[in-house]
Amino acid sequence: MKIKLMIHAGVIIVIFFLMISCSRKQTVIPLTELDLSKMEQGYGRPHIDLSVTNNPLSIAGKTFATGVGTHASSRIDIDLGRKPARFTAFTGIDDAALNRRGSVNFVISGDDKTLWESGTMSPGDAAKHVDIELNKVKILSLIVRDAGDGIDYDHADWAEASFTTTEKIKATGPREVITEPKIILTPKPGIQPRINGAKIFGVRPGSAFLFTIPATGEKPLKYEVLNLPEGLVCNAATGQITGVIKEPGDYLATFRVTNKSGSAERQFKIVCGSELALTPHMGWNSWYVWENHVTDSIMRKAAAAMVSSGMIDHGYMYVNIDDCWSIKQTSKDSSLLGEPRDKNGMINSNKRFPDMKSMTDYIHSLGLKAGIYTSPGPRTCAGHVAAYQFEENDIQRFVEWGFDFLKYDWCTYNRIAMNDSLSELQKPYILISEILKKQNRDIVLNLCQYGLGDVWKWGKSVGGNSWRTAGDLGGSFEGIGTALFRDGFDVFTDNELQKYGGPGGWNDPDYLLIGYLSNWEGGTAPSPLTPNEQYTQISLWCLQAAPLIFSGDITRLDDFTLSLLTNDEVIEVDQDPLGKPGSRIIKNGDLEIWMKKMEDGSSAIGLFNRGNKEIKMNVNWSDLGISGKQKVRDLWRQKDLGTYKEKFSSRVARHGVEMIRVWPAK
Ligand code: GLA
């Protein structure tokens, strides 16, 4: 009897639950109703019912009233809780990018397994419909990848995108919020003089020479150079070396810096020939903090801050304006309007830059160099007047204005290029570097075309002194962390970029995105990188021999940010005269060991932990091709750790790094 009653009760309970679950209604949840702030993307922000550039959603002439406009590389993760659901959408490139060079691949993955792919889609391709049943998927990812030609014009629409499910679903950020203390490892410079920065410098015969000896130590410092080549002088109070060398050749000089506590000496090689940028560029660029509101006064303050912060004493040299200094004819802001060029076709700056020559004179007077930006197309990426068909004039103008560095983009040249062939990709850079070579001024050339056509294979041969290897690292503020790991680690390794960088031509994975950055909404915000990720960026860039161009607010440097930018032993890895980029030697899941060979026979080694938990990492000398006892020095802490026979171990923080340098022990 008792058992019978229990069975009855059980059956009733089961029926009750079945009824509840059957009665749960299927609802349609549009993608636009999820928290789109969790969507990461390579440019701009996700827009509801509009394209990334704020136009009505439209794919191949068909308009869609609802959906999300995004931009490659884009990703949003949605927690489906392993419950059944259905996802439907129309995918395609928005017509705002019609006749442009965009191409993308929409990918839907469930718990990291690909469930659906659109294949390469180009502007004008009819929307592809996706309709998939999802079962037992915990995290569904909607991804838009660039289809191999960079992210330019990759305006991607998830039109009429929605889920049908009985459950509650929510977007989860690919990145959780992590709070870590900002621990300063870099010791403060001592009072004794120390000479820092590059040990080699290239100049062309007959060009104006400017190099400021970077040195720390209690001020005042007295600067001298022994064996200075004929034509140059050194200012004893500022350390600025100026003049002109007429005769090509290698000149070995000795820097000597003295103060009341002592003196330091170091050899310095001046190579007077055809090559510039014998070590990776070090400096500051306006883009990621001031973007389209950069002015003359901002640039002057940045230059002054490079001196007052002491960055100049560690080798930082270039103060570079990015986009937005020329006229923008479509602007509503009168300070950007005016005649694009004078009657001789010479380009004009906008009213925010009333006197370029006096600005560069000021930058030079501080012992620094000045950089400018333009694009080979008719317009820059931000829609300002650019160089197309005025290349000779514009370079002549930059020479008159006194610039020392040119960042040459790709934007809007895709309207001009006839096709995707290598020769079309190379044409504007060959043209500009031929013009630069004719000038009686040394201008370092940075190619900013996002890695198109494997630029690393030919960037140097077309005259580039560095070339961007990927899209904008900071294209989306929230996405900087993801981009750091993708562009910083994987683009480099996948393409074996160590084979291509070297003296005169460097791989450029974009700027150092630490300190205060633009939040792209008119204000600034602290870098979204965690403190350990910031150590990772600087360490990785130095191991790769990448340019060290800081693009946060240089007038607002907190102690932590300054300590990251000014560790001389870490910078030495970047600036090593051998100029051999390091590479990944070992990968074990999330753990990577990178190594860079140094001129003195030592090796710089980075132990990187890409995983989410602190972990103990081991490195065996034999795996690195090193044998015998090694003297190990911790570079961030600038501390000897002792002698290690066969291997070295260290705990490495989540997304963090331990950076050491090893020398064969006597
Ligand atoms: C491109 C470049 C950026 C910056 C902007 C300016 O996106 O990659 O570094 O120069 O243009 O508009």
XYZ file of C-alpha atoms and ligand atoms in Angstrom:
678
model
C 0.000 0.000 0.000
C 2.765 2.397 1.067
C 4.800 1.591 -2.060
C 1.754 2.129 -4.292
C 1.173 5.543 -2.749
C 4.799 6.504 -3.329
C 4.617 5.485 -7.004
C 1.457 7.562 -7.398
C 3.144 10.564 -5.827
C 6.201 10.135 -8.085
C 4.058 9.955 -11.214
C 2.181 13.075 -10.153
C 5.440 14.972 -9.590
C 6.806 13.935 -12.995
C 3.563 14.981 -14.725
C 3.650 18.281 -12.853
C 7.184 19.052 -14.044
C 6.387 17.934 -17.561
C 3.423 20.299 -17.564
C 5.551 23.176 -16.364
C 8.217 22.612 -18.952
C 5.688 22.126 -21.742
C 3.934 25.276 -20.739
C 7.178 27.324 -20.958
C 6.690 29.406 -24.006
C 9.180 29.661 -26.799
C 10.121 33.283 -27.177
C 11.978 35.110 -29.874
C 14.877 37.125 -28.499
C 16.431 39.503 -31.032
C 20.239 39.794 -30.867
C 19.705 43.530 -30.389
C 18.126 42.855 -26.987
C 21.295 41.311 -25.594
C 23.998 43.403 -23.947
C 25.944 44.497 -27.031
C 28.587 46.252 -24.932
C 29.976 42.727 -24.652
C 30.591 42.638 -28.406
C 34.230 43.170 -29.347
C 35.041 44.520 -32.773
C 37.993 45.800 -34.766
C 36.567 49.243 -35.477
C 33.755 51.385 -34.067
C 30.958 49.999 -31.916
C 28.032 47.664 -32.570
C 24.963 49.549 -33.753
C 21.361 48.478 -33.221
C 19.316 48.341 -36.442
C 22.025 50.341 -38.225
C 25.330 49.553 -39.899
C 28.622 50.271 -38.155
C 28.694 53.620 -39.961
C 25.120 54.427 -38.888
C 23.302 53.733 -42.157
C 20.147 51.622 -42.429
C 21.166 47.949 -42.610
C 21.401 46.937 -46.249
C 22.995 43.937 -47.956
C 23.169 43.732 -51.761
C 20.362 46.247 -52.128
C 18.020 44.557 -49.648
C 17.296 46.550 -46.523
C 16.653 45.056 -43.130
C 14.746 46.875 -40.425
C 16.450 45.094 -37.561
C 19.812 43.593 -36.698
C 23.280 44.515 -35.549
C 25.889 46.369 -37.584
C 29.410 45.434 -36.573
C 32.922 45.410 -38.040
C 35.509 42.642 -38.325
C 37.158 41.331 -36.293
C 34.045 40.959 -34.172
C 32.841 38.541 -31.563
C 30.087 38.193 -29.039
C 29.609 35.178 -26.755
C 26.128 34.157 -25.635
C 25.435 31.789 -22.755
C 22.705 29.347 -23.853
C 23.094 27.220 -20.745
C 23.145 24.022 -22.859
C 19.409 24.446 -23.497
C 17.822 23.949 -26.922
C 17.645 27.104 -29.021
C 17.474 28.185 -32.604
C 19.440 31.005 -34.185
C 18.478 32.686 -37.432
C 19.963 35.667 -39.257
C 20.932 37.142 -42.600
C 24.658 37.835 -42.861
C 26.586 39.990 -45.269
C 28.717 43.086 -45.857
C 26.767 46.275 -45.518
C 26.181 48.280 -48.692
C 27.949 51.230 -47.047
C 31.117 49.381 -48.099
C 29.929 48.739 -51.667
C 32.744 48.948 -54.242
C 35.290 48.889 -51.455
C 37.783 46.268 -50.589
C 36.094 44.602 -47.590
C 35.770 40.844 -47.209
C 34.722 38.808 -44.208
C 33.799 35.346 -43.038
C 30.902 34.977 -40.594
C 31.479 32.091 -38.216
C 29.160 30.639 -35.616
C 30.757 28.384 -33.071
C 29.414 26.416 -30.133
C 31.841 25.849 -27.284
C 34.676 26.662 -29.699
C 33.545 24.180 -32.391
C 32.569 25.703 -35.721
C 28.870 25.101 -36.417
C 28.339 27.320 -39.429
C 30.461 29.489 -41.727
C 29.396 31.901 -44.436
C 32.633 31.531 -46.386
C 34.269 34.666 -47.799
C 31.705 37.405 -48.399
C 32.456 40.572 -50.329
C 30.546 43.828 -50.729
C 27.561 43.311 -53.010
C 27.209 39.589 -52.213
C 23.606 38.630 -51.469
C 22.889 38.035 -47.788
C 23.421 34.475 -46.600
C 20.707 33.048 -44.435
C 21.630 31.031 -41.398
C 19.126 28.930 -39.488
C 20.605 26.519 -36.975
C 19.212 24.374 -34.203
C 21.407 24.425 -31.145
C 21.460 21.672 -28.605
C 23.611 21.322 -25.524
C 25.655 24.384 -26.464
C 26.861 26.330 -23.470
C 28.624 29.272 -25.143
C 27.573 30.282 -28.627
C 29.967 32.680 -30.366
C 28.962 34.947 -33.231
C 32.217 35.833 -34.937
C 33.128 37.938 -37.962
C 36.637 37.302 -39.230
C 38.527 39.325 -41.758
C 38.873 37.135 -44.856
C 42.588 37.710 -45.331
C 42.916 41.228 -46.739
C 42.899 43.263 -43.546
C 39.836 44.702 -41.830
C 39.484 47.773 -44.028
C 35.767 48.214 -44.943
C 34.751 44.988 -43.216
C 31.330 46.410 -42.280
C 29.453 43.277 -41.283
C 25.712 42.937 -40.612
C 23.892 40.321 -38.561
C 20.493 41.296 -40.002
C 17.234 40.070 -38.469
C 19.323 38.050 -36.036
C 17.364 36.342 -33.294
C 17.182 33.371 -30.968
C 14.112 31.244 -30.359
C 14.260 29.580 -26.989
C 12.318 28.825 -23.845
C 15.197 29.947 -21.658
C 16.762 33.180 -20.532
C 19.977 33.839 -22.437
C 22.633 36.480 -21.937
C 25.708 37.853 -23.627
C 28.891 37.210 -21.716
C 32.002 39.277 -22.428
C 34.905 37.274 -23.795
C 36.856 39.130 -21.099
C 35.897 39.096 -17.443
C 36.710 42.118 -15.308
C 39.955 41.437 -13.512
C 41.353 43.662 -10.823
C 45.032 43.325 -10.184
C 47.342 45.584 -8.207
C 49.681 47.765 -10.238
C 53.018 46.529 -8.970
C 56.002 48.609 -10.033
C 59.016 46.399 -10.725
C 61.329 48.884 -12.469
C 63.810 50.317 -9.969
C 64.124 54.126 -9.954
C 67.206 55.307 -11.890
C 70.214 55.811 -9.622
C 72.042 59.094 -9.059
C 75.116 57.838 -10.942
C 75.075 58.555 -14.692
C 73.881 55.719 -16.932
C 73.739 55.870 -20.736
C 70.636 54.295 -22.255
C 68.835 53.691 -25.542
C 70.223 52.817 -28.968
C 73.913 52.044 -29.487
C 73.784 52.540 -33.237
C 72.248 55.223 -35.433
C 71.892 55.610 -39.194
C 72.080 58.876 -41.104
C 72.498 59.753 -44.783
C 75.458 61.862 -45.948
C 74.544 65.544 -46.103
C 71.334 65.236 -44.009
C 70.781 67.219 -40.817
C 71.871 65.059 -37.885
C 70.052 65.100 -34.541
C 70.537 62.611 -31.738
C 70.175 63.349 -28.053
C 72.283 61.196 -25.747
C 69.797 59.418 -23.491
C 71.167 59.279 -19.959
C 69.814 59.082 -16.428
C 71.511 60.220 -13.226
C 71.258 63.191 -10.932
C 71.149 66.445 -12.894
C 73.054 68.451 -13.985
C 74.720 66.015 -16.359
C 77.646 66.942 -18.568
C 77.712 65.286 -21.996
C 80.807 64.670 -24.121
C 81.537 62.619 -27.204
C 84.996 61.277 -27.978
C 85.824 60.682 -31.654
C 82.814 62.601 -32.892
C 82.835 62.474 -36.714
C 83.723 65.657 -38.522
C 80.755 67.961 -39.034
C 79.031 67.123 -35.736
C 79.019 68.915 -32.399
C 77.690 67.862 -29.019
C 76.046 70.326 -26.647
C 77.618 69.610 -23.242
C 74.564 70.764 -21.309
C 71.773 69.065 -23.310
C 73.503 66.074 -24.891
C 72.144 67.064 -28.294
C 74.431 66.051 -31.147
C 73.805 68.109 -34.290
C 75.467 68.939 -37.593
C 76.006 67.173 -40.913
C 78.311 64.306 -41.882
C 79.484 64.566 -45.454
C 81.498 61.376 -45.857
C 79.752 58.005 -45.816
C 81.254 55.468 -43.424
C 81.011 53.807 -40.034
C 82.082 56.094 -37.186
C 82.793 54.691 -33.766
C 82.395 57.346 -31.073
C 82.305 57.178 -27.274
C 79.656 58.933 -25.216
C 80.723 60.155 -21.792
C 78.214 61.503 -19.265
C 79.398 62.958 -15.977
C 77.809 64.370 -12.826
C 79.001 65.003 -9.299
C 78.556 61.307 -8.411
C 80.594 59.840 -11.224
C 80.723 59.213 -14.928
C 79.581 56.655 -17.513
C 80.971 55.802 -20.935
C 79.524 53.863 -23.806
C 80.437 53.195 -27.418
C 78.104 54.506 -30.084
C 78.245 53.692 -33.770
C 77.105 56.193 -36.367
C 76.536 54.601 -39.737
C 76.528 57.232 -42.450
C 75.076 55.552 -45.526
C 71.701 54.830 -47.059
C 69.939 53.137 -44.125
C 67.840 54.746 -41.397
C 66.121 53.134 -38.399
C 68.951 50.791 -37.445
C 67.059 50.076 -34.217
C 63.257 50.084 -33.759
C 61.730 53.566 -33.452
C 60.940 54.864 -29.984
C 58.495 57.680 -29.430
C 54.934 58.817 -29.006
C 51.965 59.076 -31.402
C 48.806 61.121 -30.934
C 46.209 58.694 -32.324
C 44.987 56.509 -29.496
C 44.537 59.350 -27.061
C 43.766 62.454 -29.125
C 42.398 60.860 -32.336
C 40.513 63.531 -34.310
C 41.010 66.409 -31.892
C 44.786 66.711 -32.062
C 46.225 70.250 -32.142
C 49.530 72.111 -32.304
C 49.348 72.782 -28.594
C 48.757 69.102 -27.798
C 51.848 68.205 -29.837
C 54.010 70.814 -28.105
C 52.821 69.661 -24.694
C 53.549 66.058 -25.672
C 57.100 66.975 -26.683
C 57.639 68.915 -23.459
C 56.294 65.935 -21.484
C 58.692 63.575 -23.229
C 61.463 65.663 -21.709
C 59.941 66.463 -18.291
C 58.811 62.870 -17.679
C 62.360 61.736 -18.408
C 61.278 59.496 -21.308
C 63.894 61.202 -23.486
C 66.566 59.925 -21.067
C 65.608 56.347 -21.933
C 65.802 56.749 -25.707
C 62.350 58.024 -26.741
C 62.833 60.325 -29.686
C 59.851 60.728 -32.065
C 56.834 62.940 -31.364
C 54.373 62.025 -34.104
C 51.097 63.603 -35.201
C 48.702 61.054 -36.603
C 45.641 61.726 -38.765
C 43.547 64.926 -38.698
C 46.079 67.745 -39.206
C 45.001 68.521 -42.807
C 41.748 69.997 -44.132
C 38.541 67.991 -43.927
C 36.190 69.394 -46.529
C 33.149 67.502 -45.266
C 33.539 68.654 -41.669
C 31.015 70.755 -39.769
C 33.839 72.068 -37.602
C 35.177 75.348 -39.002
C 38.652 74.704 -37.615
C 39.013 71.846 -40.084
C 37.669 73.711 -43.121
C 39.623 75.723 -45.685
C 41.524 75.385 -48.922
C 43.115 71.922 -49.017
C 46.117 73.232 -50.937
C 47.619 76.577 -51.925
C 47.775 77.804 -55.507
C 50.936 75.793 -56.109
C 49.244 72.601 -54.971
C 51.107 72.549 -51.667
C 49.066 70.978 -48.874
C 47.728 73.197 -46.083
C 47.389 72.241 -42.461
C 44.044 73.014 -40.804
C 43.545 75.842 -38.301
C 44.460 73.568 -35.408
C 48.019 73.624 -36.780
C 48.652 77.284 -37.572
C 52.414 76.966 -38.087
C 53.888 73.521 -38.631
C 57.440 74.790 -39.051
C 57.442 76.585 -35.739
C 55.994 73.442 -34.117
C 58.731 71.162 -35.464
C 61.358 73.817 -34.592
C 60.104 73.630 -31.036
C 60.186 69.802 -31.013
C 63.720 69.835 -32.440
C 64.842 72.442 -29.905
C 64.063 69.874 -27.215
C 66.354 67.375 -28.929
C 63.409 65.368 -30.295
C 62.195 64.498 -33.786
C 58.804 65.163 -35.361
C 56.534 62.822 -37.299
C 53.529 63.289 -39.560
C 50.865 61.081 -41.153
C 49.108 60.845 -44.490
C 47.618 58.316 -46.843
C 48.255 57.424 -50.512
C 44.547 57.740 -51.324
C 42.678 61.015 -51.846
C 41.590 60.989 -48.178
C 43.003 59.723 -44.909
C 41.104 57.163 -42.845
C 39.414 59.987 -40.944
C 38.404 61.728 -44.189
C 41.052 64.473 -44.291
C 42.915 65.541 -47.416
C 45.657 63.051 -48.307
C 48.451 62.661 -50.842
C 46.946 61.067 -53.967
C 48.386 62.739 -57.081
C 50.225 65.286 -54.937
C 52.880 62.965 -53.552
C 55.885 65.058 -54.685
C 54.335 68.268 -53.345
C 53.385 66.756 -50.041
C 56.808 65.302 -49.362
C 58.378 68.621 -50.327
C 56.015 70.271 -47.844
C 56.911 67.818 -45.074
C 60.583 68.534 -45.735
C 59.993 72.306 -45.576
C 58.025 71.846 -42.374
C 60.916 69.847 -40.886
C 59.418 66.399 -40.344
C 61.601 63.368 -39.661
C 59.072 60.535 -39.789
C 56.148 59.675 -42.067
C 53.395 57.190 -41.319
C 51.867 56.326 -44.681
C 48.470 54.642 -44.432
C 46.467 52.785 -47.074
C 43.040 54.332 -46.534
C 41.021 55.277 -49.619
C 43.768 53.991 -51.908
C 41.596 50.921 -52.428
C 39.478 53.150 -54.686
C 42.577 53.752 -56.769
C 44.227 50.323 -56.776
C 43.093 48.419 -59.846
C 43.105 45.033 -58.184
C 44.498 43.086 -55.251
C 47.782 42.182 -56.937
C 51.076 42.629 -55.180
C 52.200 45.272 -57.637
C 49.100 47.372 -56.934
C 49.646 46.949 -53.187
C 53.263 48.034 -53.487
C 52.840 50.887 -55.957
C 52.022 53.761 -53.587
C 54.859 52.817 -51.229
C 57.428 52.522 -54.008
C 56.335 55.917 -55.288
C 56.603 57.625 -51.905
C 59.919 56.079 -50.916
C 61.470 57.050 -54.268
C 60.427 60.637 -53.547
C 61.745 60.442 -49.987
C 65.119 59.179 -51.171
C 65.595 62.322 -53.267
C 65.173 64.651 -50.285
C 67.976 66.300 -48.428
C 66.338 65.259 -45.166
C 66.134 61.877 -43.452
C 62.505 60.806 -43.113
C 61.793 57.417 -41.601
C 58.921 55.676 -43.433
C 56.284 53.607 -41.611
C 53.853 51.643 -43.810
C 50.427 51.420 -42.239
C 48.534 48.972 -44.429
C 47.588 46.377 -41.799
C 49.653 43.482 -43.169
C 48.005 43.367 -46.624
C 49.726 41.032 -49.069
C 52.122 39.818 -46.348
C 53.801 43.213 -46.301
C 56.563 41.835 -44.059
C 57.894 39.953 -47.088
C 58.408 43.123 -49.137
C 58.003 46.141 -46.827
C 61.722 46.762 -46.688
C 62.260 46.329 -50.421
C 59.743 49.101 -51.167
C 61.542 51.459 -48.807
C 59.609 50.927 -45.564
C 61.482 51.263 -42.287
C 58.614 49.506 -40.524
C 55.258 48.046 -41.488
C 52.124 47.410 -39.513
C 51.533 43.683 -39.291
C 47.801 43.757 -38.494
C 44.754 45.994 -38.108
C 44.370 48.590 -35.371
C 45.321 47.098 -32.022
C 43.012 49.563 -30.322
C 40.254 49.682 -32.954
C 37.798 48.750 -30.245
C 38.574 49.948 -26.733
C 37.106 46.882 -25.030
C 38.855 44.601 -27.508
C 42.428 45.718 -26.794
C 43.114 42.694 -24.580
C 41.911 40.208 -27.179
C 43.782 42.066 -29.921
C 46.982 42.038 -27.881
C 47.004 38.254 -27.765
C 45.829 37.799 -31.347
C 47.977 40.412 -33.123
C 50.832 40.438 -30.631
C 51.409 36.708 -30.298
C 49.562 34.804 -33.018
C 49.957 37.025 -36.090
C 53.687 37.096 -35.372
C 54.086 33.350 -34.880
C 51.692 32.258 -37.651
C 53.635 34.317 -40.178
C 57.123 33.701 -38.764
C 57.695 37.431 -38.613
C 61.100 36.959 -36.976
C 62.395 36.193 -40.482
C 61.549 39.614 -41.788
C 62.336 42.306 -39.183
C 65.838 43.684 -38.781
C 67.984 46.828 -38.959
C 66.367 49.315 -41.329
C 62.949 47.566 -41.450
C 60.853 46.421 -38.490
C 57.610 44.550 -37.908
C 55.152 46.965 -36.296
C 52.326 45.373 -34.304
C 51.008 48.891 -33.458
C 51.327 51.187 -30.453
C 51.810 50.676 -26.729
C 48.277 50.999 -25.397
C 48.836 51.760 -21.752
C 48.076 54.768 -19.540
C 45.112 56.952 -20.489
C 43.600 56.268 -23.914
C 40.719 57.732 -25.861
C 37.451 55.999 -25.030
C 36.225 57.034 -28.527
C 33.390 58.952 -26.936
C 35.163 62.255 -26.492
C 36.941 61.367 -23.256
C 39.809 59.259 -22.006
C 39.906 56.156 -19.856
C 42.665 54.017 -18.357
C 43.848 51.229 -20.658
C 41.596 48.172 -20.360
C 44.705 45.980 -20.219
C 45.312 44.512 -16.778
C 48.648 45.414 -15.173
C 50.036 41.984 -16.091
C 48.845 42.367 -19.673
C 50.672 45.699 -19.779
C 53.899 43.983 -18.710
C 53.152 41.389 -21.396
C 52.770 44.001 -24.112
C 56.044 45.796 -23.386
C 57.998 42.558 -22.906
C 56.633 40.995 -26.083
C 57.259 44.115 -28.164
C 60.877 44.227 -26.923
C 61.435 40.518 -27.621
C 60.052 41.034 -31.136
C 62.206 44.135 -31.744
C 59.050 46.128 -32.443
C 58.869 49.931 -32.454
C 58.111 51.273 -28.981
C 55.613 54.009 -29.740
C 53.484 54.955 -26.772
C 50.057 56.300 -27.719
C 48.444 57.062 -24.355
C 48.338 60.511 -22.729
C 51.980 61.440 -22.231
C 51.039 64.489 -20.167
C 49.251 62.282 -17.626
C 51.705 59.514 -16.796
C 51.148 57.764 -13.496
C 54.160 56.113 -11.837
C 53.115 52.643 -12.984
C 52.809 53.604 -16.654
C 56.085 55.513 -16.563
C 57.809 52.543 -14.930
C 56.604 50.291 -17.757
C 57.911 52.660 -20.409
C 61.299 53.360 -18.900
C 62.933 50.111 -17.825
C 66.362 50.412 -19.458
C 67.233 46.726 -19.288
C 63.962 45.778 -20.958
C 64.401 48.527 -23.582
C 67.929 47.247 -24.228
C 66.397 44.000 -25.513
C 64.384 45.996 -28.052
C 67.226 48.293 -29.054
C 69.955 45.644 -29.267
C 72.211 46.523 -32.224
C 72.078 42.978 -33.654
C 68.430 43.747 -34.426
C 67.357 40.123 -34.562
C 63.695 39.719 -33.618
C 63.032 36.955 -31.106
C 60.376 34.318 -31.623
C 58.317 31.707 -29.851
C 60.459 28.658 -29.167
C 58.054 26.621 -27.062
C 54.295 26.425 -26.769
C 52.632 24.251 -24.203
C 48.921 25.006 -24.069
C 48.612 28.555 -22.752
C 52.302 28.787 -21.916
C 54.780 30.247 -24.375
C 58.526 30.757 -24.165
C 60.003 33.418 -26.408
C 63.688 34.042 -26.963
C 65.747 36.781 -28.605
C 69.432 36.493 -29.357
C 71.451 39.514 -28.267
C 74.601 40.987 -29.760
C 76.772 40.059 -26.758
C 75.900 36.355 -27.081
C 73.342 36.424 -24.277
C 69.667 35.566 -24.745
C 66.609 37.474 -23.617
C 63.801 35.114 -22.647
C 60.122 35.734 -21.962
C 57.992 33.228 -20.052
C 54.417 34.141 -20.994
C 51.296 32.717 -19.390
C 48.259 33.269 -21.613
C 46.103 31.223 -19.258
C 43.686 32.469 -16.639
C 45.537 31.262 -13.545
C 48.960 31.945 -12.110
C 51.190 28.987 -12.821
C 54.732 27.729 -12.312
C 56.625 27.717 -15.602
C 59.835 25.828 -16.320
C 62.310 26.433 -19.063
C 65.015 23.893 -19.849
C 68.147 25.354 -21.370
C 68.373 22.373 -23.734
C 64.958 23.181 -25.228
C 66.270 26.629 -26.082
C 69.487 25.364 -27.631
C 71.533 26.743 -24.749
C 74.002 24.543 -22.913
C 75.891 24.731 -19.652
C 75.428 26.850 -16.548
C 73.764 30.193 -17.124
C 73.832 33.420 -15.174
C 70.226 34.616 -14.951
C 69.066 38.201 -14.514
C 65.493 39.346 -13.939
C 65.086 42.249 -16.370
C 62.016 43.962 -14.954
C 63.428 43.908 -11.410
C 66.989 44.502 -12.727
C 68.269 41.872 -10.330
C 70.655 38.922 -10.672
C 68.904 35.700 -9.740
C 71.966 33.426 -9.620
C 73.424 30.661 -11.737
C 71.225 27.884 -13.099
C 72.572 24.600 -14.379
C 69.879 23.110 -16.578
C 66.696 25.029 -16.208
C 64.918 27.976 -14.717
C 61.476 28.082 -13.103
C 59.261 30.911 -12.055
C 55.670 31.549 -11.135
C 53.979 33.605 -13.831
C 50.758 35.539 -13.278
C 47.575 35.239 -15.324
C 48.247 36.888 -18.732
C 51.632 37.902 -17.326
C 55.293 37.443 -18.053
C 58.640 36.819 -16.438
C 61.449 38.318 -18.478
C 65.020 37.204 -17.978
C 68.360 37.460 -19.724
C 70.902 34.681 -19.557
C 74.650 34.646 -20.144
C 76.861 31.554 -20.162
C 78.363 31.425 -16.649
C 82.152 31.463 -16.463
C 44.224 53.852 -39.419
C 45.533 53.515 -38.736
C 45.559 54.096 -37.340
C 45.341 55.596 -37.413
C 44.039 55.888 -38.145
C 43.860 57.369 -38.389
O 43.162 53.239 -38.795
O 45.736 52.144 -38.688
O 46.791 53.809 -36.708
O 46.406 56.179 -38.088
O 44.021 55.240 -39.402
O 42.669 57.655 -39.032
